[in-house]
Coordinates of C-alpha atoms in Angstrom, one line a residue:
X1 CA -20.6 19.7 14.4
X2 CA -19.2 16.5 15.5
X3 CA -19.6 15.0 11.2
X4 CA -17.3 18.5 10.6
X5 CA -14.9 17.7 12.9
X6 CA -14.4 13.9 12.6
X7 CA -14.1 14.7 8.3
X8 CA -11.2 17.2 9.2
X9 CA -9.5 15.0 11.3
X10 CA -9.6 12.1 8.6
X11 CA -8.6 15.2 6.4
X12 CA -5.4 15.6 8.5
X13 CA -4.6 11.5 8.8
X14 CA -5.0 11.2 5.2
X15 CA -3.4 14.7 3.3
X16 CA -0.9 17.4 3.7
X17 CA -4.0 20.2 3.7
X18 CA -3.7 22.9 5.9
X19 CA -6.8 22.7 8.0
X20 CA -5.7 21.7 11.3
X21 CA -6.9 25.1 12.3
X22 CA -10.5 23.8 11.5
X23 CA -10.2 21.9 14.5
X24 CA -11.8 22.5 17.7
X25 CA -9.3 23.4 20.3
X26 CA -9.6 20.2 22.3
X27 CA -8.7 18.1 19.9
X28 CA -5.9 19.3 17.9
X29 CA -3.3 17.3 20.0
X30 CA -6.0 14.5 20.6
X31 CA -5.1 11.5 19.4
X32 CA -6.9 10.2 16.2
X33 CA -9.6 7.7 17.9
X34 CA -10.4 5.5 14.1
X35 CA -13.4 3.7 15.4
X36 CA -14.8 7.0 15.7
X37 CA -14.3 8.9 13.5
X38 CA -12.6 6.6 10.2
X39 CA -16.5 6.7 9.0
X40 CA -15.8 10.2 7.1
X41 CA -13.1 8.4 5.1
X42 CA -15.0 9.3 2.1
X43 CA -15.8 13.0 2.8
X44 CA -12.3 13.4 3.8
X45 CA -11.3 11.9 0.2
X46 CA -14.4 14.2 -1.7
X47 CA -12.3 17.5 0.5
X48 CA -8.8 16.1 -0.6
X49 CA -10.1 15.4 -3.9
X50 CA -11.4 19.4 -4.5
X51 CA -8.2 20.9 -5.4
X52 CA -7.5 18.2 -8.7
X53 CA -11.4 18.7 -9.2
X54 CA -11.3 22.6 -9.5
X55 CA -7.8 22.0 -11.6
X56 CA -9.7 19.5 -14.0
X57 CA -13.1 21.9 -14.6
X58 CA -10.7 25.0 -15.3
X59 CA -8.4 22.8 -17.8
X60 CA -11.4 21.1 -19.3
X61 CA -13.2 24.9 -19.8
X62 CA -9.8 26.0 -21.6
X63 CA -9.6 22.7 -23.9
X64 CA -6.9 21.0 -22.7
X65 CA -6.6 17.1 -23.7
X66 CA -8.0 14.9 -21.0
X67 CA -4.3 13.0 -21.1
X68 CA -3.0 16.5 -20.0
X69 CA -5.5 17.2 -17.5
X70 CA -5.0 13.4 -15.9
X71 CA -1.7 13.7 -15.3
X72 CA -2.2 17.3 -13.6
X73 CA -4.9 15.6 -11.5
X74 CA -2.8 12.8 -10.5
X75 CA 0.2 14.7 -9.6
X76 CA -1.9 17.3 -7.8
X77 CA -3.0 14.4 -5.7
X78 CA 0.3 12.8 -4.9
X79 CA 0.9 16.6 -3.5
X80 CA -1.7 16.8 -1.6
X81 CA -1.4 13.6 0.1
X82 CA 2.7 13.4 0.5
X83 CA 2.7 10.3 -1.4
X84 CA 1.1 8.5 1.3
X85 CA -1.1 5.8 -0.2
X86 CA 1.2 5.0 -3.1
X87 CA 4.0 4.8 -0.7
X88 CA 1.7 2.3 1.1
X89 CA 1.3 0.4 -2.4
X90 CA 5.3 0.2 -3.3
X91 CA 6.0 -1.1 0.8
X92 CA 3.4 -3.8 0.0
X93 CA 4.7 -5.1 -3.0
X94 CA 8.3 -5.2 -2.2
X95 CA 6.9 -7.4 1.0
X96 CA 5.0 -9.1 0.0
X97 CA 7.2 -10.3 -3.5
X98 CA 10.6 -9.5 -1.9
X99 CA 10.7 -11.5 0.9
X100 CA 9.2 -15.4 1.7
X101 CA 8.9 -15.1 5.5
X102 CA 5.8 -13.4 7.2
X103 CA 8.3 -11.5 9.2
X104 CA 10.5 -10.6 6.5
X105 CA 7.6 -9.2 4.3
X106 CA 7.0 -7.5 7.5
X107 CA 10.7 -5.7 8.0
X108 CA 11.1 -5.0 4.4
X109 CA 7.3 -2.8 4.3
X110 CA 8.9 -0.6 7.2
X111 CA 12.2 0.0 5.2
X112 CA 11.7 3.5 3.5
X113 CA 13.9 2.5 0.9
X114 CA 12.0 0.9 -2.5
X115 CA 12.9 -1.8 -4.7
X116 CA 12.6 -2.9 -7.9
X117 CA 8.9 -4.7 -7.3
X118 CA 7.6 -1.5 -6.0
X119 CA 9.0 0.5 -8.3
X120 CA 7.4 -1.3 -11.4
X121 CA 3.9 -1.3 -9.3
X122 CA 3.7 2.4 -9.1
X123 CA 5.2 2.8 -12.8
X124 CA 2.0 0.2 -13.7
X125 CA -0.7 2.2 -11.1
X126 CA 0.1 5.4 -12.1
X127 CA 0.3 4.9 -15.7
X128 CA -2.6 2.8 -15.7
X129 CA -4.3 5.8 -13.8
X130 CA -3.6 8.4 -16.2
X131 CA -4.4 6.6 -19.5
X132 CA -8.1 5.3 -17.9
X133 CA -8.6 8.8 -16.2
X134 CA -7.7 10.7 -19.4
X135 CA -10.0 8.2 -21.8
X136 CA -12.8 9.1 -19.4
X137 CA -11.9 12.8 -19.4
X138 CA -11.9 12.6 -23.2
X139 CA -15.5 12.1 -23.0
X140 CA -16.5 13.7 -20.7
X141 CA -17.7 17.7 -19.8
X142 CA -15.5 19.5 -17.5
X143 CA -18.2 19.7 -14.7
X144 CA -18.6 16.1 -14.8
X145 CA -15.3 15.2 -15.2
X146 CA -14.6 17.5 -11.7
X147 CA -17.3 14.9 -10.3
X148 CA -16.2 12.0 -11.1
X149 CA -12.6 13.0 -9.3
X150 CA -14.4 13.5 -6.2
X151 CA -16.4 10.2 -6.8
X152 CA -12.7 8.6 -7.3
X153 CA -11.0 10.1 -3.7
X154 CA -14.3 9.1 -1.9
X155 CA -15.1 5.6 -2.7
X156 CA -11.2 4.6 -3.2
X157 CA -10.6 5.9 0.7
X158 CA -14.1 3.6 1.6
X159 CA -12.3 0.7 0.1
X160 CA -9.5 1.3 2.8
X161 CA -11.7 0.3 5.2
X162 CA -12.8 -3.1 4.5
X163 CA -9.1 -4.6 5.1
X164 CA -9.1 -2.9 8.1
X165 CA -12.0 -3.7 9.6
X166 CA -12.2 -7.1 8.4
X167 CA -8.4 -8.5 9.2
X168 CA -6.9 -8.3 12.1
X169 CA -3.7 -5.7 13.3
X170 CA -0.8 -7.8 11.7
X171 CA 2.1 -5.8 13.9
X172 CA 2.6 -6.7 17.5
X173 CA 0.2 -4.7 19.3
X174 CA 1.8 -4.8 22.7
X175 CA 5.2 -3.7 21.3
X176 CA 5.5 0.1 21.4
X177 CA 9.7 0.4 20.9
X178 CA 10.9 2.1 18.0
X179 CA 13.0 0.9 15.3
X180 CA 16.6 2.4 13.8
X181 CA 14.4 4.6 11.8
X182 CA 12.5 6.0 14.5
X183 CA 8.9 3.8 13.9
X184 CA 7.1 2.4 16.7
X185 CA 6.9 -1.4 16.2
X186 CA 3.5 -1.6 16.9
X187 CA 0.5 -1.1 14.1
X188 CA -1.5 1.8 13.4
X189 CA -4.7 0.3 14.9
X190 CA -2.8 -0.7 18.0
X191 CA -2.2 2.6 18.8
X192 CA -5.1 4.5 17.2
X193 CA -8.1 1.9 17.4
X194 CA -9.6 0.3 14.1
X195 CA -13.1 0.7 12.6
X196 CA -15.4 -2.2 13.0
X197 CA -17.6 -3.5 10.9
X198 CA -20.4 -0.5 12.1
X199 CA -17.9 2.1 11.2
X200 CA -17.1 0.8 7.8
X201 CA -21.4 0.8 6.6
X202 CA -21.7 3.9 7.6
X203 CA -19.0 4.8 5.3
X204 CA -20.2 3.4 2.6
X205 CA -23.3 5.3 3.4
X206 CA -21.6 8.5 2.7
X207 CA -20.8 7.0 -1.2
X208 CA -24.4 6.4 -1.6
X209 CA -25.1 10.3 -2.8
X210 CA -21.3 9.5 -5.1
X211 CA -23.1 6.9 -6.6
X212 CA -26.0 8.0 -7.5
X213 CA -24.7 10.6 -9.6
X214 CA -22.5 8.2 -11.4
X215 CA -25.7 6.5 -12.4
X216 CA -27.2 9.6 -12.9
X217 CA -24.9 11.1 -15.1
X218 CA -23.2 8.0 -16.6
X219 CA -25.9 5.4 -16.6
X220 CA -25.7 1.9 -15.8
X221 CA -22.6 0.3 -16.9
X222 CA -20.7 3.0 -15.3
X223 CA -21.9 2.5 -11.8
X224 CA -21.3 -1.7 -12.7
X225 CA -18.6 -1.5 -13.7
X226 CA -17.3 1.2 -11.7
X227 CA -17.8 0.4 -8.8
X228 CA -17.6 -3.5 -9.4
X229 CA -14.0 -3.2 -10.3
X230 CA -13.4 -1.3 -7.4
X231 CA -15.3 -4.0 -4.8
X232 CA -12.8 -6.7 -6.9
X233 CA -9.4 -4.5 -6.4
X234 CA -10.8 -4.4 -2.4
X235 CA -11.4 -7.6 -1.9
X236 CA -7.6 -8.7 -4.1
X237 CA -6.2 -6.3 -1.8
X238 CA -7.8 -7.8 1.4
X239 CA -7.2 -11.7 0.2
X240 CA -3.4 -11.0 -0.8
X241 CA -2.7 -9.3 2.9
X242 CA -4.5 -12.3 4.5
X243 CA -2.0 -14.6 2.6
X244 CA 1.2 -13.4 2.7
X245 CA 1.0 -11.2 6.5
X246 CA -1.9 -12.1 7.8
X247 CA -3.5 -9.1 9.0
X248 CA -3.4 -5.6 8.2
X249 CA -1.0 -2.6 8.5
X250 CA -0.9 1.3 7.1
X251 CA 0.6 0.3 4.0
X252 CA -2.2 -2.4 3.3
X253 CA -4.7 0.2 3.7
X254 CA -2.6 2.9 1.0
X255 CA -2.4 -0.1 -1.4
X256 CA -6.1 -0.9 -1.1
X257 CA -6.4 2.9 -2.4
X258 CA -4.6 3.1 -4.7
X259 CA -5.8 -0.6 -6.2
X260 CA -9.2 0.7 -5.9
X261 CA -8.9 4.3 -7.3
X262 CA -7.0 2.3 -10.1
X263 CA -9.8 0.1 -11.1
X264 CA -12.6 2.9 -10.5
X265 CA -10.8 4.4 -13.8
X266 CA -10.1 1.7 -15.4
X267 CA -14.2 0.4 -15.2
X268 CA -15.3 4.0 -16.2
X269 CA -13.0 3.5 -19.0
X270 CA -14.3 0.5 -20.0
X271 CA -18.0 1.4 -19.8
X272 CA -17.3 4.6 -21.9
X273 CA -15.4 2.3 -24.6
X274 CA -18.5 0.1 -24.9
X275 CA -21.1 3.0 -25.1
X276 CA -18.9 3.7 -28.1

């Protein structure tokens, strides 16, 4: 019961789904608590994952072209989840290009307007995204294709948890004022708690089941590659954050996602090209 209930809360912190009402009483104004409960990352990303899943099986069982049916995926996800993570990745690259001052980078990755560095970084992930996720769809059957979606949402939301286990909070955690937009100042972890390094292996636990079927179903390079790339877009993510802010904030965490979900694709893609 508690596993239920910690994977619908991740649910709501990470998507626009409606299953608040899933929630047990008591917690439904609770505040999220991430050291307990950021473990079901991946199960919440498999739940937010079922609705492009279900879309890709039906397209794939009426013959559309995997292009077509990457595209629906993706923009079914960016639905679900209000944008969240790729927000996260166009704050991160305007700060981290835009400005040259840790605090700077800072200020401009809580402005909600985007600039022309984050811009060209979602044009790049999402394209990028839909041209590996409709080569691999291309060869592919529609029940495995649905699969390999949910394999996508799980391990990409695992990845989110390595920066933010492994760097610390870079926002002032003692300042809780708001800004002209209305944000508190002070990070997500300082006001929600942060996994630790416990938290994090037993997510990566939950992927083991994810991966297994990848192997299963499309043998060794796959899983390599896979879920190599993904381990190197995790770690980029992690080093560039360390170097330019220091630490971690939301939008670190949404650009680890999407950098990760991006290079799951792009090693499936690969590994299907070289099986010819």
């Amino acid at each position: 019961m508690r596993l239920w209930q910690d994977t619908i809360s991740s649910t709501l912190f990470l998507s626009r789904l409606p299953v608040s009402g899933l929630l047990a009483v008591e917690r439904r104004d609770a505040l999220p608590e991430f050291q307990e409960t950021a473990h079901t990352f991946p199960l919440a990303g498999a739940v937010i994952g079922l609705l492009p899943a279900a879309l890709v099986y039906a397209g794939g069982l009426l013959g559309l072209s995997g292009t077509l049916l990457a595209w629906i995926a993706i923009a079914t996800l960016v639905i679900t989840t209000g944008a969240l993570h790729e927000d996260g990745l166009g704050d991160v690259v305007d700060g981290f290009w835009g400005g040259h001052e840790r605090e700077r980078k800072l200020d401009i990755m809580r402005d909600s307007a985007i600039g022309t560095y984050g811009v060209l970084a979602l044009i790049v992930s999402i394209g990028g995204k839909a041209t590996a996720l409709g080569a691999v769809l291309n060869n592919v059957t529609p029940a495995l294709g649905a699969a390999l979606i949910l394999m996508a949402c799980a391990l990409s939301r695992t990845a989110m948890l390595y920066p933010w286990y492994s760097l610390p909070n870079a926002r002032d955690a003692l300042d809780d004022t708001t800004d002209a937009a209305g944000k508190t100042k002070a990070g997500l972890s300082s006001r929600f708690g942060e996994p630790d390094f416990h938290t994090y292996l037993r997510g990566c636990l939950w992927c083991l089941p994810f991966l297994a079927l990848l192997w299963a179903t499309c043998g060794i390079a796959a899983l390599v590659l896979g879920l190599g790339l993904v381990k190197v877009a995790t770690l980029l993510a992690t080093r560039l954050a360390r170097h330019h802010i220091q630490g971690h904030t939301g939008d670190v965490l949404g650009a680890t996602q999407q950098l990760a979900e991006l290079a799951f694709w792009l090693g499936l893609a690969i590994a299907f090209s070289i099986a010819g």
